[in-house]
Coordinates of C-alpha atoms in Angstrom, one line a residue:
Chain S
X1 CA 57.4 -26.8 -65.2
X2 CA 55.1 -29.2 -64.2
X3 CA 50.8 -28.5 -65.6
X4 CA 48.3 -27.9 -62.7
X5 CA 47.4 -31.3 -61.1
X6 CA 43.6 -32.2 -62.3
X7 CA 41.3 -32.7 -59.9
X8 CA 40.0 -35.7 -61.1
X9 CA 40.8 -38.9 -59.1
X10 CA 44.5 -39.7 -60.7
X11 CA 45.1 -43.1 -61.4
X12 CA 48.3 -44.6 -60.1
X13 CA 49.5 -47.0 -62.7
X14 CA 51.5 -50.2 -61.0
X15 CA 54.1 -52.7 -62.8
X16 CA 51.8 -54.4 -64.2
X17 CA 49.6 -51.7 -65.9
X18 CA 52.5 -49.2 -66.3
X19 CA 53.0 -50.0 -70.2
X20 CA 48.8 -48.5 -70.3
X21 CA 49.3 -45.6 -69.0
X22 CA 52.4 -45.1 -71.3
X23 CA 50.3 -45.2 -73.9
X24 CA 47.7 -43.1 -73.2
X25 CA 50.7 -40.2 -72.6
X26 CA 51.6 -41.2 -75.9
X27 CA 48.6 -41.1 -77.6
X28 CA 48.1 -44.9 -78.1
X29 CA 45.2 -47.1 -76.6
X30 CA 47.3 -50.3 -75.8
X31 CA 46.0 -53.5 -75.1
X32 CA 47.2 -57.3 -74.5
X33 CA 46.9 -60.3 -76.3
X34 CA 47.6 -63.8 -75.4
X35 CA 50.0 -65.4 -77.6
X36 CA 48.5 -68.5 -76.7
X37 CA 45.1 -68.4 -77.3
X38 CA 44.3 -64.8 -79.1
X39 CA 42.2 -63.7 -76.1
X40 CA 42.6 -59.6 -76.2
X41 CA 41.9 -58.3 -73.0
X42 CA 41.6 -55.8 -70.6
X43 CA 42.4 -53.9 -68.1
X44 CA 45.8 -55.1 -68.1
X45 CA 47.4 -58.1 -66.4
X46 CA 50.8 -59.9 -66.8
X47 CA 49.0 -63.3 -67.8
X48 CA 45.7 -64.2 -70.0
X49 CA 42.6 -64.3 -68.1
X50 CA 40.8 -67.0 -70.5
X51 CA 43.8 -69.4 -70.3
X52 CA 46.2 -68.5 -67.8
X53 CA 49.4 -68.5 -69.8
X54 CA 51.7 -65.9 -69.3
X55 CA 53.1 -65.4 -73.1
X56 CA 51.2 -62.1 -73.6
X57 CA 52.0 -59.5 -76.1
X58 CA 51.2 -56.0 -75.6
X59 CA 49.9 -53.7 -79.4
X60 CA 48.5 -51.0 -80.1
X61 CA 44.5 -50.5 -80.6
X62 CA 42.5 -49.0 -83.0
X63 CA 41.0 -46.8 -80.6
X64 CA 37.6 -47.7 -82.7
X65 CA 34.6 -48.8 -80.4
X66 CA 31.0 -48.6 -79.8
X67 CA 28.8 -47.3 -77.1
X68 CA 28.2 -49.8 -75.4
X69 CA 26.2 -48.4 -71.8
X70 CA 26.4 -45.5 -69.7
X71 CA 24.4 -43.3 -67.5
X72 CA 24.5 -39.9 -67.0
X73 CA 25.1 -38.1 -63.8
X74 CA 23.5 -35.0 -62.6
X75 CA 25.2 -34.0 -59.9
X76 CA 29.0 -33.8 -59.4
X77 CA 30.8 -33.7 -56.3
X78 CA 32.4 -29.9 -55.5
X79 CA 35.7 -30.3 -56.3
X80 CA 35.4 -33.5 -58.2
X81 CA 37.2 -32.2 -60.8
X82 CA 33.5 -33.2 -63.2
X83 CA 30.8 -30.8 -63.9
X84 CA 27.5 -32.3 -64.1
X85 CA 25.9 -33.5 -66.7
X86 CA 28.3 -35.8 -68.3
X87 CA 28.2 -39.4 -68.6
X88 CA 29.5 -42.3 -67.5
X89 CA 30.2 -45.0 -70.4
X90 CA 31.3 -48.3 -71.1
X91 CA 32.9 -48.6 -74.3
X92 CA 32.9 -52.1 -76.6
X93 CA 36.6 -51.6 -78.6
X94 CA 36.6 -53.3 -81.9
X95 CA 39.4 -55.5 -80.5
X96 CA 36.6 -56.9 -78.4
X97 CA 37.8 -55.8 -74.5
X98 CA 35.1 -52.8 -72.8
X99 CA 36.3 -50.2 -70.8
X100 CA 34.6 -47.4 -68.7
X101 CA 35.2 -43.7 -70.0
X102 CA 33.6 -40.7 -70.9
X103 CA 32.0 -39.6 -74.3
X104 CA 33.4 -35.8 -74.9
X105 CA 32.8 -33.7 -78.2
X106 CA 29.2 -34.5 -77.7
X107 CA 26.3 -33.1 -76.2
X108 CA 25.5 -35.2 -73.0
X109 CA 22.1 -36.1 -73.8
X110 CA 20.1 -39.3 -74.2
X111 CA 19.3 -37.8 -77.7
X112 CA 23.3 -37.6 -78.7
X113 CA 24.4 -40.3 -76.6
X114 CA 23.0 -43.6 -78.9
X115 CA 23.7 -46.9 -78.1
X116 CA 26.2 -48.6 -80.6
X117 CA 27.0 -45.6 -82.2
X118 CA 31.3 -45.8 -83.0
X119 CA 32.8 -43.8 -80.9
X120 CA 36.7 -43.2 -81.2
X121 CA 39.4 -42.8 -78.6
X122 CA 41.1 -39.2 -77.2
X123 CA 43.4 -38.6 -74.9
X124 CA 42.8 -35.9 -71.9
X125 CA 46.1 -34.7 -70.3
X126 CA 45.6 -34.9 -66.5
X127 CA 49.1 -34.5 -65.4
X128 CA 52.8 -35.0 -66.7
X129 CA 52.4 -38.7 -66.1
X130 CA 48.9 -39.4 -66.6
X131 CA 46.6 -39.4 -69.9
X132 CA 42.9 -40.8 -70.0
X133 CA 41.5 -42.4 -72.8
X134 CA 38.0 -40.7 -73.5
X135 CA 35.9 -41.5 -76.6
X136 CA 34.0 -38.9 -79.0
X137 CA 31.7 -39.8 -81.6
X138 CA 33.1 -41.0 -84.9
X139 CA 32.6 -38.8 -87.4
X140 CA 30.8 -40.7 -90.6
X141 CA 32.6 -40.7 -93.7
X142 CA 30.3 -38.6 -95.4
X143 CA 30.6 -35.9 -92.4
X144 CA 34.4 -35.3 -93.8
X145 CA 33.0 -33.1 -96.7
X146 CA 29.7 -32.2 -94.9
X147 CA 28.7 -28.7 -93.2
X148 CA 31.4 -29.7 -90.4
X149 CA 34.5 -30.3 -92.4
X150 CA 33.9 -27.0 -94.7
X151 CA 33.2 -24.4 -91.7
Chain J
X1 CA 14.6 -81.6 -50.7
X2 CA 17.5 -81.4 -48.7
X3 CA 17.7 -82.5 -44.9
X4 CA 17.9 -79.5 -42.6
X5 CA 21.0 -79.4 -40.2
X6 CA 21.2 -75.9 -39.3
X7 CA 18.6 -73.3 -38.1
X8 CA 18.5 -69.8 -37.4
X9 CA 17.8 -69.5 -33.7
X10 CA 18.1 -65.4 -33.2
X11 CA 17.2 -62.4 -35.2
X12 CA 16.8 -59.0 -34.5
X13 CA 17.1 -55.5 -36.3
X14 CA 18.8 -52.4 -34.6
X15 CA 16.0 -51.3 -32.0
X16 CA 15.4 -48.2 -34.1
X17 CA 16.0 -47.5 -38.2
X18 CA 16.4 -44.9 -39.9
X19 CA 18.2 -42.1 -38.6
X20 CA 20.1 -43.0 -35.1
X21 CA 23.3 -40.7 -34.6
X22 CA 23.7 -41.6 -31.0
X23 CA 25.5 -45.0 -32.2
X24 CA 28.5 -45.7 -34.3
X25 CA 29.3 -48.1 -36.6
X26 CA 30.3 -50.7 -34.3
X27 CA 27.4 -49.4 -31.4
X28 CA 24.8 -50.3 -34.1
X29 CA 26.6 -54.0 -34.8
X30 CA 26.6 -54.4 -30.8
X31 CA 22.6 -53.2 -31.0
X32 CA 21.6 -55.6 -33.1
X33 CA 23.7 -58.5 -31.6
X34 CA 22.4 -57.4 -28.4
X35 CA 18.9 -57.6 -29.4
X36 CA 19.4 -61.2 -31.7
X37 CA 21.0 -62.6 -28.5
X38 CA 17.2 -61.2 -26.2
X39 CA 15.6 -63.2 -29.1
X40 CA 17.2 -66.2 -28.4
X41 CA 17.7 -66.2 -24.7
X42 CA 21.3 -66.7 -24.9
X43 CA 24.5 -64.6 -23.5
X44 CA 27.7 -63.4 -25.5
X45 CA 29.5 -66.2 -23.4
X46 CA 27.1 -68.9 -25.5
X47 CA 28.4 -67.8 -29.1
X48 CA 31.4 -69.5 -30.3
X49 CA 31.4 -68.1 -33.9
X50 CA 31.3 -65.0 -35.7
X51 CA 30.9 -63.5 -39.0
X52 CA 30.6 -59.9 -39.7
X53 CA 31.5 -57.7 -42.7
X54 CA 32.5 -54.2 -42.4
X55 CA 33.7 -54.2 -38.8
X56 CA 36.8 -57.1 -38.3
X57 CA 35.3 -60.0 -36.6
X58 CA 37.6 -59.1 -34.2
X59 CA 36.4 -55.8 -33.2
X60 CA 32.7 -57.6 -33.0
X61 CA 33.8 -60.2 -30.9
X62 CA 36.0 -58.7 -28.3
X63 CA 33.3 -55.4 -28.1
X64 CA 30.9 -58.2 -26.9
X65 CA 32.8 -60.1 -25.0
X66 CA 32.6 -63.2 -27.1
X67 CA 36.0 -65.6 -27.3
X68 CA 35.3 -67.1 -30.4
X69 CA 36.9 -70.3 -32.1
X70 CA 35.3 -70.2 -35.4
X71 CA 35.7 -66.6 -37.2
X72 CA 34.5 -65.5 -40.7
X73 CA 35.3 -62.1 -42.1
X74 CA 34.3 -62.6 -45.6
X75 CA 33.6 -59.0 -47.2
X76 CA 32.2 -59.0 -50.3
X77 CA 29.8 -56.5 -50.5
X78 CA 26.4 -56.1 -49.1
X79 CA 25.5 -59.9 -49.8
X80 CA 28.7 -60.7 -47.0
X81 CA 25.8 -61.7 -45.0
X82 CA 24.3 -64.4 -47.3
X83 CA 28.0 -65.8 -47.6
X84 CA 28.0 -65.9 -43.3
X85 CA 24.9 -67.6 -43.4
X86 CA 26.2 -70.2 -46.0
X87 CA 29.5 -70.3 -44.0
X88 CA 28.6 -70.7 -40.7
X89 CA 25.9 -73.3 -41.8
X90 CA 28.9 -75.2 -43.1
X91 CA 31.1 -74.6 -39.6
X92 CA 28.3 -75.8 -37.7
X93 CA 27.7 -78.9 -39.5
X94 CA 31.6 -79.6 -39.6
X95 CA 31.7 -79.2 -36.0
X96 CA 34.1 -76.6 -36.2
X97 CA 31.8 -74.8 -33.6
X98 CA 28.4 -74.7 -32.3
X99 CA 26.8 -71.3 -32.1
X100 CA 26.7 -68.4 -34.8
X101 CA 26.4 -65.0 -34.4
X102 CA 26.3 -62.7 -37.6
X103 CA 26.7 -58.8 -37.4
X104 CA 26.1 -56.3 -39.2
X105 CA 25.9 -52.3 -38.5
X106 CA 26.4 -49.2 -40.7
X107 CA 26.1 -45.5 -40.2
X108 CA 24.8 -44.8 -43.7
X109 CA 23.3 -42.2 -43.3
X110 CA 24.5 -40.3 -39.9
X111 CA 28.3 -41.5 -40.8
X112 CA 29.0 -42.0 -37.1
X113 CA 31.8 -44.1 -37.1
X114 CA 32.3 -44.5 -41.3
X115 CA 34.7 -45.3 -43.1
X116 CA 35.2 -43.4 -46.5
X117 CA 34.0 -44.7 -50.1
X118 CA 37.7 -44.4 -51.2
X119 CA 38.9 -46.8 -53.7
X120 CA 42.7 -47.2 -53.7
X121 CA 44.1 -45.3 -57.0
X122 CA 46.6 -48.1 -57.9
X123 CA 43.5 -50.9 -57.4
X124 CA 42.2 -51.7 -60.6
X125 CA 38.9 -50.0 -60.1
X126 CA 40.8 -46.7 -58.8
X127 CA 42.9 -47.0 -62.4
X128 CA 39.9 -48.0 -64.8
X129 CA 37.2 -46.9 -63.4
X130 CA 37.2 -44.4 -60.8
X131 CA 38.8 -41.2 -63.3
X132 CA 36.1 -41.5 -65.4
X133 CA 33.7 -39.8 -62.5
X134 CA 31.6 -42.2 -61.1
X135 CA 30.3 -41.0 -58.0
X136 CA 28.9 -43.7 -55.6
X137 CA 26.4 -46.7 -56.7
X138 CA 23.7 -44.5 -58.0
X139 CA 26.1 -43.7 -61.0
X140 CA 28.0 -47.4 -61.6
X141 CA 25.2 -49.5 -60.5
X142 CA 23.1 -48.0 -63.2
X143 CA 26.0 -48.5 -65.9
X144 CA 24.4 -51.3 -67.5
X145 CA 20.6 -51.1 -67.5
X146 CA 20.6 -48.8 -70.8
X147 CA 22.0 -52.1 -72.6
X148 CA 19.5 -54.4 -70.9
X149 CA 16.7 -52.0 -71.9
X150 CA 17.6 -51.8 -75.5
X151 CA 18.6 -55.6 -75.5
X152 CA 15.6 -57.2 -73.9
X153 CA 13.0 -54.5 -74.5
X154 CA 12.7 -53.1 -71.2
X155 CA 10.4 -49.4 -70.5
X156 CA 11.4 -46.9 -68.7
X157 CA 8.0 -47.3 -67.0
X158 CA 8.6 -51.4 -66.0
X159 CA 11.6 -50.3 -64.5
X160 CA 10.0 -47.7 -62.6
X161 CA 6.9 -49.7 -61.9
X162 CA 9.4 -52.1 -59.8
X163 CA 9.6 -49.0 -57.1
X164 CA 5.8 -48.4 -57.1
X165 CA 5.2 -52.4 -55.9
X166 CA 7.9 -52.1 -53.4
X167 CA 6.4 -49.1 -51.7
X168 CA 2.8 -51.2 -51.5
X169 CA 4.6 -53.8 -49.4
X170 CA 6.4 -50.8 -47.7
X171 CA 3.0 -49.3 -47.0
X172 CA 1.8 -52.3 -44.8
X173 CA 5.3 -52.1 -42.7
X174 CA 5.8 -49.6 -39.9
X175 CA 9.4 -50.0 -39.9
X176 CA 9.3 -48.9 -43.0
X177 CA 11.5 -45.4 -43.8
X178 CA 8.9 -44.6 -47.1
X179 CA 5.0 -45.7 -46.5
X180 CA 3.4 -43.7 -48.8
X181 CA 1.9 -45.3 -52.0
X182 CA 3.6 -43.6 -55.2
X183 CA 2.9 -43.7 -59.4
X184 CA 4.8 -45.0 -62.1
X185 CA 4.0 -41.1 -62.9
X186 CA 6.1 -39.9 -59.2
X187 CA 8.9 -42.3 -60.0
X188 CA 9.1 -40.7 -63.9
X189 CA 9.0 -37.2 -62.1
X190 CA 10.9 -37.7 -59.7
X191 CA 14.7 -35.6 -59.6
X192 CA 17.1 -37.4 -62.2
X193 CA 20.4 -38.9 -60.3
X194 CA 21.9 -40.5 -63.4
X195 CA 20.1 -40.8 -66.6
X196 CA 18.1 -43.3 -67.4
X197 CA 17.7 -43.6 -62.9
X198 CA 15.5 -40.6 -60.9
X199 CA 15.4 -40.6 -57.5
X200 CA 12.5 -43.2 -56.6
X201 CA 14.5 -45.7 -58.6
X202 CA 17.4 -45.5 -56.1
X203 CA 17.7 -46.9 -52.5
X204 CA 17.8 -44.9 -49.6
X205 CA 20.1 -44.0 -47.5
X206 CA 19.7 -45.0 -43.8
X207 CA 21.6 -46.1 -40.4
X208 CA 20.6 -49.6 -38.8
X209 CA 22.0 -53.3 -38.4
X210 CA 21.0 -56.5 -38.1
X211 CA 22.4 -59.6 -36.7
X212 CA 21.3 -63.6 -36.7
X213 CA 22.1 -66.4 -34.6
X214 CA 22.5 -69.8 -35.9
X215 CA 22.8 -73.6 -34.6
X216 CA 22.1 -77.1 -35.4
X217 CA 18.8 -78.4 -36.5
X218 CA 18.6 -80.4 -33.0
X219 CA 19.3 -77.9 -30.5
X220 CA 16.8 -75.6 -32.2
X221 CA 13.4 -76.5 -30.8
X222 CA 15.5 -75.7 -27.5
X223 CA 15.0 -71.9 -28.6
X224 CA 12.0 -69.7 -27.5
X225 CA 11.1 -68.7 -31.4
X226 CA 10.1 -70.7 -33.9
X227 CA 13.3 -72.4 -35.7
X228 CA 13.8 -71.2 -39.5
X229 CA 16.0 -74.0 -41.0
X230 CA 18.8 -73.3 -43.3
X231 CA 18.0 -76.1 -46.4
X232 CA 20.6 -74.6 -49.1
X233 CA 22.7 -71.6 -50.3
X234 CA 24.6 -70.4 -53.0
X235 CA 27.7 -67.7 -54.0
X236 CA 29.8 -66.4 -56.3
X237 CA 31.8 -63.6 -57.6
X238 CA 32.1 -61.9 -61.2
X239 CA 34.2 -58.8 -61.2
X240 CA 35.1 -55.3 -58.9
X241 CA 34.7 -53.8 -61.8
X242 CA 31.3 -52.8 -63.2
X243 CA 32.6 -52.2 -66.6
X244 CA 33.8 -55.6 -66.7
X245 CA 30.8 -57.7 -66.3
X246 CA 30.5 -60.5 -69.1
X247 CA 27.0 -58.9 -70.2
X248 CA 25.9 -56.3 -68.7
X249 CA 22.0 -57.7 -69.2
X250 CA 22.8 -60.4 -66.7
X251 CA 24.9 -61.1 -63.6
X252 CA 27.1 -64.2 -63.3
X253 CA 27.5 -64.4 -60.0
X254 CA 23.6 -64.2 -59.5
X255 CA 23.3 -67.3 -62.0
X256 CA 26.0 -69.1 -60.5
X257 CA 24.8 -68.6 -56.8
X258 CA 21.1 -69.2 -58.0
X259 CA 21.9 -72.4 -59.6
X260 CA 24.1 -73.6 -56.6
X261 CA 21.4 -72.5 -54.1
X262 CA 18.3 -74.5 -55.8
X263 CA 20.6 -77.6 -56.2
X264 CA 21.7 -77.7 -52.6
X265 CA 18.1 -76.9 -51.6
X266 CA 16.6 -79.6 -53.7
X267 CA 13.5 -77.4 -54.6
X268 CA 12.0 -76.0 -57.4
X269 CA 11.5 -73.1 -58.6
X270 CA 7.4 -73.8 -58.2
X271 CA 8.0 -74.6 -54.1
X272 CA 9.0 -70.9 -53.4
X273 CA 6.8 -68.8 -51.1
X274 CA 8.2 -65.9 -50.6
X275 CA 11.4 -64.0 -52.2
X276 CA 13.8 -61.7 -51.3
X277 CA 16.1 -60.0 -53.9
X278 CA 18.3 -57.3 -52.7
X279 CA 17.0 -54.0 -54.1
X280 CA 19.8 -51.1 -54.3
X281 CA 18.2 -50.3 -57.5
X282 CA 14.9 -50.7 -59.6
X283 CA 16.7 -53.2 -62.4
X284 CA 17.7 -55.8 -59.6
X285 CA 14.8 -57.4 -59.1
X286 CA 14.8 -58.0 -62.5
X287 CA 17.9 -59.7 -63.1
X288 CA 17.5 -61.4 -60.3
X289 CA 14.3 -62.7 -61.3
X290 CA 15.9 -63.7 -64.1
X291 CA 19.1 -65.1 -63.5
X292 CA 17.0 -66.9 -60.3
X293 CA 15.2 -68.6 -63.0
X294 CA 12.0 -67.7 -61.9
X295 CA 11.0 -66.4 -65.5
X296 CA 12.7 -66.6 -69.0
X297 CA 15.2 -63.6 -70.4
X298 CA 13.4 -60.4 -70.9
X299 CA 9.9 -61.3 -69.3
X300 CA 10.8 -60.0 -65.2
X301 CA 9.5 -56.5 -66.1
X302 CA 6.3 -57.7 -67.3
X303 CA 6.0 -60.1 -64.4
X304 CA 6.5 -57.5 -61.9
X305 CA 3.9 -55.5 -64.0
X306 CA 1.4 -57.8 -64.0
X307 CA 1.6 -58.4 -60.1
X308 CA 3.0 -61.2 -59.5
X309 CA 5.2 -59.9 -57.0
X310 CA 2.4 -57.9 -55.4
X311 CA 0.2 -59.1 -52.6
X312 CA -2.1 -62.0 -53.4
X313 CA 0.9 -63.0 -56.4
X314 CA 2.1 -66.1 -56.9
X315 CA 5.7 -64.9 -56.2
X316 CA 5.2 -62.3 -53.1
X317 CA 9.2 -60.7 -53.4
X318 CA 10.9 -57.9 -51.1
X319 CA 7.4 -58.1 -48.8
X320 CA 9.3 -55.3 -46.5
X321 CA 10.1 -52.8 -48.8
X322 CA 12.9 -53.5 -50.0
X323 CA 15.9 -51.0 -50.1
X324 CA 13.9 -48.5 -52.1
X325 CA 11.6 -48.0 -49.2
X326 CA 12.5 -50.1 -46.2
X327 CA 15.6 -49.3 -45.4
X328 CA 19.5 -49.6 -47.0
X329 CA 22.1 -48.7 -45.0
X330 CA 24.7 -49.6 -47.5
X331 CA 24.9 -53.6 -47.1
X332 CA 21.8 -54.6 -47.4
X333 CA 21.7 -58.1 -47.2
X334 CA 21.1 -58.6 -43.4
X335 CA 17.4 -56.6 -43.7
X336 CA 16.6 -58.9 -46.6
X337 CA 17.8 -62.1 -44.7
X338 CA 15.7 -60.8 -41.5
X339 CA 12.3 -60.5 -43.6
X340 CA 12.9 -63.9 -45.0
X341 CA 13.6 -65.1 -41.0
X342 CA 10.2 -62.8 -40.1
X343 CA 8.3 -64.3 -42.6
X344 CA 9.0 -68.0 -42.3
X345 CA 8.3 -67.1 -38.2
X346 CA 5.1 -66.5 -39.3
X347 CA 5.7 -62.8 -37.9
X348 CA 6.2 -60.1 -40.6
X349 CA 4.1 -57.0 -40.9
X350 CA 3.0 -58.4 -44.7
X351 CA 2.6 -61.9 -43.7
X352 CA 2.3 -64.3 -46.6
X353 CA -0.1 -66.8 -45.4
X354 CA 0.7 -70.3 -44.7
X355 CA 4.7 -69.7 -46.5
X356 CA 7.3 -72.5 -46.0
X357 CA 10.1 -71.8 -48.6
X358 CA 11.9 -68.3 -48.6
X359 CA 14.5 -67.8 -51.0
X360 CA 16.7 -64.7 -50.0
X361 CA 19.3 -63.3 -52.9
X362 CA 21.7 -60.8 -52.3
X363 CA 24.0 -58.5 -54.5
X364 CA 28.0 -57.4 -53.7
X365 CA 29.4 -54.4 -54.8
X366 CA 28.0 -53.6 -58.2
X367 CA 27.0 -57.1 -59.1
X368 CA 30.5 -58.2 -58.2
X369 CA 29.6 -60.5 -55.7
X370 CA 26.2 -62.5 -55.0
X371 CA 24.6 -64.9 -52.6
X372 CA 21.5 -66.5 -52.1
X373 CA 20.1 -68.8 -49.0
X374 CA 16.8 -70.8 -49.3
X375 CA 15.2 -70.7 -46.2
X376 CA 12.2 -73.3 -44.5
X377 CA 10.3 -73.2 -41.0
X378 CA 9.7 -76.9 -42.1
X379 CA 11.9 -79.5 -40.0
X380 CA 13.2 -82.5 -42.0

């Protein structure tokens, strides 16, 4: 049985972003590299956008970033499938690419939301084909044993 | 600097601004034509080119009657009009026709006529950007001004000091949608849209059009208005994507188009008069002061705060308002190329005295695209 539809705008992945969206159902941020040159990029593309060639590879990401810019928004649309506030990010992966997202598992404040904090990759279920990468804050080290980790 | 070959002939808003839901979309394109053609004493049967974005050139021309045998339906965004400009100034001197008219109309506001904001959900916006929630420019334009404001040093009160110096030119301008004078204090107070951006910060939201007519240099003391000269331009392009900007603290395409505009100008940066940069948001002015090259990295804020921009600076900018309180029906670009044309007529509202460069820069999508045009009422 198919899960309720989200009513978030869907994203409808095409041959040459397909293997992405894989991922993401799979729990896996994937990127490209160029065999080439090195360049990791994104969003995805069958051919390297710093040097044109089209020996890519595709691998998996660390799903480690920082927080890079974002804004948050007061107001959602009825029916967008958002509920205001929440932000609107741009992520800077480790691996160098940035993407837009979400920061969830946080409160969505200017106080909470820091700029180059790490932030760490999730995956929200919006249908049986389509998973978004969303980022939370990453947990320090030192958190692990803290008041969090022994509640 | 450059030799002029090209000159703006005809321009004219929609008769009214602001709220007209008697026209549609293509009624307020055939307004403002209509009234660009009055200015120039010429009929639809005198145009052999035109350029429009958001309508198909091909609507415009046959709704008017025009059979045109240069056509330009560059869309890039609310700067589409700069890239016209550039274009036809090109055409003209190429000889690939002789007459220009440029339309532009939009129902922002009333919606008569509109089009949806829909982005297609396979296009790579409508997969990378548009799940994550952003709802219209106020919350993707904004993206990157946290990283510029941490980066260069930027207050929230320069930011929102740039709306409180637009609404003093908007004061002396009866066109103008917002006249009253406001605070740094009213903008901080005003409703937040999307943190770190409140309401005053934000363009509004208006119906209107504009359109221009354009010729050679020779044929343009032939014209019953005074001729403003095309003497260089500039465009690029960067990315659809906001999120994929190079640095969010600076726009490519603004440096690129910038650069190319001064170059094929010939001026300097000291000859400019008067300047337009396209004002969806408080933060443009100040990357396009910067990536203009009018001032260093990180120093537009303070230039706007110590007045330089104001009346009596040395570097009077967006002298109608600008689209935080003139008007912004959603492409901008044409109002800001029509106070450029009023002011080097000698014949805006907040006439800068004795100006004879005008540099006019737009934005396209969210800085996606860009162009500039530099502007003279001298004849070379």
């Amino acid at each position: 049985m198919s899960e309720p539809r989200s009513k978030k705008p869907l994203p409808r992945p095409t041959p040459e972003t397909q293997h992405f969206w894989d991922g993401t159902l799979a729990g896996e941020l994937r990127l490209q590299r160029c065999e080439d040159c090195s360049k990791v990029y994104f969003p995805p593309r069958p051919f390297c956008p710093a040097c044109a060639s089209r020996s890519v590879e595709m691998f998996t990401a660390s799903g480690l970033g920082t927080l890079h810019s974002y804004v948050i928004n007061q107001r959602a649309m009825p029916d967008s499938g958002f509920e205001a506030p929440y932000s609107i990010a741009v992520i800077e992966l480790d691996e160098g690419p940035r993407m837009m997202t979400n920061i969830v598992d946080s409160p969505q404040t200017p106080e909470a939301l820091v700029l180059d904090m790490p932030v760490e990759v999730t995956f929200e279920k919006l249908s049986d084909d389509i998973a978004l990468p969303l980022f939370r804050p990453k947990a320090a080290p030192s958190d692990a044993a803290g008041p969090r980790g022994a509640s | 600097m450059t030799r002029t070959r090209v000159a703006i002939v005809g321009a004219a808003e929609t008769t009214e601004l602001g709220k007209i839901p008697d026209l549609s979309v293509i009624g307020l394109h055939a307004d403002a034509a209509l009234n660009a053609l009055t200015d120039a004493g010429l009929r639809p049967s005198d145009i052999d080119g035109v350029a429009t974005a958001g309508e198909s050139p091909t609507s415009i021309a046959h709704y008017l009657g025009i059979t045109p045998s240069w056509v330009d339906g560059t869309t890039v965004g609310g700067c589409s009009f700069m890239l016209h400009v550039r274009h036809a100034a090109a055409a003209i001197e190429a000889g690939l026709c002789s007459t220009v008219l440029i339309t532009h109309g939009e129902s922002g506001k009333s919606r008569v006529g509109a089009g949806g904001f829909n982005r297609p959900a396979a296009s790579l916006s409508g997969q990378f950007e548009a799940p994550f929630g952003p709802m219209g420019a106020p919350t993707m334009f904004t993206i990157p001004v946290l990283r510029y404001m941490k980066d260069l040093d930027l207050s929230i009160e320069k930011l929102a000091n740039v709306a409180v110096v637009q609404r003093r030119w908007a004061s002396k301008n009866p066109r103008a949608s917002f006249r009253d004078p406001i605070t740094v204090d009213d903008v901080l107070n005003s409703r937040m849209i999307a943190y770190p951006f409140r309401l005053l910060m934000c363009c509004l939201v208006t119906d209107g059009g504009g359109a221009l007519i354009l010729t050679s240099a020779e044929r343009a003391s032939d014209f019953p208005t005074r001729p403003v000269y095309i003497l260089g331009g500039g465009e690029s392009t960067e990315t659809p994507m906001v999120s994929q900007m190079e640095d969010l603290t600076t726009s490519k395409a603004f440096r690129v188009s910038g650069q190319k505009a001064f170059e094929s100008s010939g001026i300097s940066h000291a000859d400019v008069d008067h300047l337009m940069i396209y004002d969806a948001f408080a933060h443009l002015p100040i990357y396009g002061l910067e990536d203009l090259g009018f001032v260093e990295r990180g120093e537009a804020g303070d230039f706007i705060w110590d007045g330089h921009t104001d009346e009596g600076g040395s570097l009077p900018m967006n002298t109608n308002g600008g689209g935080l309180s003139y008007m912004h029906s959603g492409m901008y670009g044409m109002y800001a190329l029509q106070e450029s044309v009023r002011q080097m007529r000698g014949t805006a509202p907040a006439q800068i005295d004795g100006a004879q460069i005008s540099v006019c820069h737009g934005v396209g999508g969210m800085f996606g695209a860009s162009g500039t045009i530099v502007m003279t009422n001298q004849p070379s």
